[in-house]
Amino acid sequence: MIVVRHERWAIALVSCILGFMVVTQYKMTQDNIEENIRLQRAGDLAVQLREAQSERDALLKQIEELKQSGATSNVKADEQLMMKAALTNVKGTGVSVLIEDSLKPIQSGENPNLYVIHDEDILRIVNELRAGGAEAIAINDQRLIGTSEIRCSGPTITVNGKVFGAPFTVKAIGDPKTLNSALTMRGGVVDSLKHWGIKVTIKEENEIAIPAFTGTFREEHIKPNETGGKE
């Protein structure tokens, strides 16, 4: 009986030890699984973080490119507006027109004013150049705008408030041949001036430089119309 009891105690002890070992092993296994899961999640989060950072960097780069593109577009638009408003120096192909008073002797009884250059002569030349597609025009380096005045002041001509005497040089940017043809058409302004001996010399140029308008804009009565032309 004693032997049987000892065997039972031994079996019970071994069972307890085995149970403890199983529980311990299970806990260690669970801990390892949880640790692996945590590591895997950390790895996944790291990958997601890198992807988010890459997307952010790409978006920031795209935003910067859009800003630069917008800035470049604005600069180009401003340059175009400046050119159209005659507020910047320009150059291009075109013609230069030298106009000199007549050297023909005045006959008795003739009006001497017929042999000198007048504002209306310059205006006719300017109008023909504009009709020929001139994109910029200057008289004695005075850039013409919509409100530029060209008028006689005795033997001189006033342009943009500046007074000049003959000879006069008119420069125009555009297609040289077209501008030349506009001035030299039969019965045109050049033919009319040559009849009185006024000398007109036209040169087609590969590059004409015309300065910006430096006068004052008159804006006493004009103002923006916010209604878009509707009353």
Coordinates of C-alpha atoms in Angstrom, one line a residue:
M1 CA 0.0 0.0 0.0
I2 CA 2.9 2.3 0.8
V3 CA 4.4 1.7 -2.6
V4 CA 1.1 2.5 -4.3
R5 CA 0.8 5.7 -2.4
H6 CA 4.3 6.7 -3.3
E7 CA 3.6 6.0 -7.0
R8 CA 0.4 8.2 -6.8
W9 CA 2.3 11.0 -5.2
A10 CA 5.0 10.7 -7.9
I11 CA 2.5 10.7 -10.7
A12 CA 0.7 13.7 -9.2
L13 CA 4.0 15.5 -8.8
V14 CA 5.0 14.7 -12.4
S15 CA 1.6 15.8 -13.6
C16 CA 2.0 19.1 -11.8
I17 CA 5.4 19.7 -13.2
L18 CA 4.2 18.8 -16.7
G19 CA 1.2 21.1 -16.3
F20 CA 3.4 24.0 -15.2
M21 CA 5.7 23.4 -18.1
V22 CA 2.8 23.3 -20.5
V23 CA 1.3 26.6 -19.1
T24 CA 4.8 28.2 -19.2
Q25 CA 5.4 27.1 -22.8
Y26 CA 1.9 28.3 -23.8
K27 CA 2.5 31.7 -22.2
M28 CA 5.9 32.0 -23.9
T29 CA 4.4 31.0 -27.2
Q30 CA 1.6 33.6 -26.8
D31 CA 4.2 36.2 -25.8
N32 CA 6.2 35.4 -29.0
I33 CA 3.1 35.6 -31.2
E34 CA 2.1 39.0 -29.7
E35 CA 5.7 40.2 -30.1
N36 CA 5.7 39.1 -33.7
I37 CA 2.4 40.8 -34.3
R38 CA 3.7 44.0 -32.7
L39 CA 6.8 43.9 -34.9
Q40 CA 4.8 43.2 -38.0
R41 CA 2.5 46.1 -37.2
A42 CA 5.4 48.3 -36.5
G43 CA 6.9 47.3 -39.9
D44 CA 3.6 47.9 -41.6
L45 CA 3.3 51.3 -40.0
A46 CA 6.8 52.2 -41.0
V47 CA 6.0 51.3 -44.7
Q48 CA 2.8 53.3 -44.5
L49 CA 4.6 56.2 -43.0
R50 CA 7.2 56.2 -45.8
E51 CA 4.5 56.0 -48.4
A52 CA 2.7 58.9 -46.9
Q53 CA 5.9 60.9 -46.7
S54 CA 6.5 60.1 -50.4
E55 CA 3.0 61.2 -51.3
R56 CA 3.4 64.4 -49.3
D57 CA 6.8 65.2 -51.0
A58 CA 5.3 64.6 -54.4
L59 CA 2.3 66.9 -53.6
L60 CA 4.7 69.6 -52.3
K61 CA 6.7 69.3 -55.4
Q62 CA 3.6 69.6 -57.6
I63 CA 2.4 72.6 -55.6
E64 CA 5.8 74.3 -56.1
E65 CA 5.8 73.6 -59.8
L66 CA 2.3 75.1 -60.1
K67 CA 3.4 78.1 -58.2
Q68 CA 6.4 78.5 -60.4
S69 CA 4.2 78.0 -63.5
G70 CA 1.7 80.5 -62.3
A71 CA 4.5 83.0 -61.5
T72 CA 6.0 82.5 -65.0
S73 CA 2.6 82.9 -66.6
N74 CA 2.0 86.1 -64.6
V75 CA 5.4 87.5 -65.6
K76 CA 4.7 86.7 -69.3
A77 CA 1.3 88.3 -69.0
D78 CA 2.7 91.4 -67.4
E79 CA 5.4 91.6 -70.1
Q80 CA 2.7 91.4 -72.8
L81 CA 0.6 94.1 -71.1
M82 CA 3.7 96.3 -70.8
M83 CA 4.5 95.9 -74.5
K84 CA 0.9 96.6 -75.5
A85 CA 0.8 99.7 -73.3
A86 CA 4.1 100.9 -74.8
L87 CA 5.7 100.9 -71.4
T88 CA 8.7 98.8 -72.3
N89 CA 11.5 99.0 -74.8
V90 CA 10.9 96.9 -77.9
K91 CA 12.7 95.7 -81.0
G92 CA 12.0 93.8 -84.2
T93 CA 12.0 94.0 -87.9
G94 CA 10.6 97.1 -89.5
V95 CA 11.3 100.3 -91.4
S96 CA 12.9 103.7 -90.6
V97 CA 11.5 106.7 -92.5
L98 CA 13.6 109.9 -92.8
I99 CA 11.5 112.9 -93.8
E100 CA 13.3 116.2 -94.8
D101 CA 12.0 119.6 -95.9
S102 CA 12.1 120.4 -99.6
L103 CA 15.1 122.0 -101.1
K104 CA 13.3 123.1 -104.3
P105 CA 13.4 126.8 -105.0
I106 CA 10.1 128.4 -104.2
Q107 CA 8.5 130.0 -107.3
S108 CA 7.1 133.5 -107.1
G109 CA 3.6 133.5 -105.7
E110 CA 3.8 130.0 -104.2
N111 CA 3.0 129.2 -100.6
P112 CA 6.3 128.3 -98.8
N113 CA 4.4 126.2 -96.4
L114 CA 3.9 123.7 -99.2
Y115 CA 7.6 122.9 -99.1
V116 CA 8.0 122.1 -95.4
I117 CA 6.8 119.2 -93.3
H118 CA 3.6 119.6 -91.3
D119 CA 1.9 117.6 -88.6
E120 CA -0.6 116.3 -91.1
D121 CA 2.2 114.9 -93.2
I122 CA 3.5 113.0 -90.2
L123 CA 0.0 111.9 -89.3
R124 CA -0.6 110.5 -92.8
I125 CA 2.7 108.5 -92.6
V126 CA 1.8 107.2 -89.1
N127 CA -1.7 106.2 -90.3
E128 CA -0.3 104.3 -93.3
L129 CA 2.1 102.5 -91.1
R130 CA -0.7 101.5 -88.8
A131 CA -2.8 100.3 -91.7
G132 CA 0.2 98.2 -92.8
G133 CA 0.3 96.4 -89.5
A134 CA 2.9 98.4 -87.5
E135 CA 3.1 97.0 -83.9
A136 CA 5.0 100.0 -82.5
I137 CA 5.8 103.4 -83.9
A138 CA 8.1 106.2 -82.7
I139 CA 8.7 109.7 -84.1
N140 CA 12.2 111.0 -83.2
D141 CA 12.3 108.2 -80.5
Q142 CA 9.0 109.4 -79.0
R143 CA 6.9 106.3 -78.7
L144 CA 3.3 106.8 -79.9
I145 CA 0.3 105.7 -77.8
G146 CA -3.4 106.2 -78.3
T147 CA -3.3 109.7 -76.7
S148 CA -0.1 111.0 -78.3
E149 CA -0.5 114.4 -79.9
I150 CA 1.2 115.3 -83.2
R151 CA 0.8 119.0 -83.9
C152 CA 2.5 121.9 -85.5
S153 CA 4.1 124.6 -83.4
G154 CA 5.3 127.1 -86.0
P155 CA 8.2 125.6 -88.0
T156 CA 8.4 122.7 -85.5
I157 CA 6.2 119.7 -84.6
T158 CA 5.3 118.7 -81.0
V159 CA 5.1 115.0 -80.2
N160 CA 4.3 113.8 -76.6
G161 CA 5.0 117.4 -75.4
K162 CA 8.5 117.4 -77.0
V163 CA 9.2 119.9 -79.7
F164 CA 11.2 118.9 -82.8
G165 CA 12.3 120.5 -86.0
A166 CA 13.0 118.9 -89.4
P167 CA 14.3 116.4 -90.3
F168 CA 12.0 113.8 -88.7
T169 CA 12.7 110.0 -88.3
V170 CA 9.7 107.7 -88.0
K171 CA 10.4 104.1 -86.9
A172 CA 7.9 101.3 -87.1
I173 CA 8.1 97.6 -86.1
G174 CA 6.4 95.2 -88.4
D175 CA 6.9 93.3 -91.6
P176 CA 9.3 95.6 -93.5
K177 CA 8.0 94.9 -97.0
T178 CA 4.4 95.4 -96.1
L179 CA 5.2 98.7 -94.3
N180 CA 7.2 99.9 -97.2
S181 CA 4.4 99.0 -99.6
A182 CA 1.9 100.9 -97.4
L183 CA 3.9 104.1 -97.7
T184 CA 4.9 103.8 -101.4
M185 CA 1.6 102.9 -102.9
R186 CA 0.8 104.9 -106.1
G187 CA -0.9 108.2 -105.2
G188 CA -0.1 107.6 -101.5
V189 CA 1.5 109.8 -98.9
V190 CA 5.1 109.5 -100.3
D191 CA 4.1 110.4 -103.8
S192 CA 2.2 113.5 -102.5
L193 CA 5.2 114.7 -100.5
K194 CA 7.7 114.1 -103.3
H195 CA 5.5 116.3 -105.5
W196 CA 6.6 119.3 -103.4
G197 CA 10.2 118.2 -103.2
I198 CA 9.9 116.8 -99.6
K199 CA 12.5 114.0 -99.4
V200 CA 11.3 110.7 -98.0
T201 CA 13.9 107.9 -97.5
I202 CA 12.6 104.5 -96.4
K203 CA 14.9 101.8 -95.2
E204 CA 13.9 98.2 -94.4
E205 CA 15.6 97.1 -91.3
N206 CA 16.3 93.6 -89.8
E207 CA 16.2 95.1 -86.3
I208 CA 14.5 98.4 -85.2
A209 CA 14.7 99.5 -81.6
I210 CA 11.9 101.6 -80.2
P211 CA 12.0 103.0 -76.7
A212 CA 9.2 102.9 -74.1
F213 CA 6.7 105.7 -73.7
T214 CA 8.0 108.1 -71.1
G215 CA 5.3 110.7 -71.0
T216 CA 2.3 111.2 -68.7
F217 CA -1.0 109.3 -69.1
R218 CA -4.0 111.6 -69.0
E219 CA -6.8 110.0 -66.9
E220 CA -9.0 112.9 -65.9
H221 CA -12.3 111.5 -67.1
I222 CA -11.8 107.8 -67.8
K223 CA -12.5 105.2 -65.1
P224 CA -13.2 101.4 -65.0
N225 CA -16.7 100.3 -65.9
E226 CA -17.6 97.5 -63.5
T227 CA -21.0 96.9 -65.1
G228 CA -19.4 95.5 -68.2
G229 CA -20.8 98.1 -70.5
K230 CA -24.4 97.7 -69.3
E231 CA -26.3 100.7 -68.1

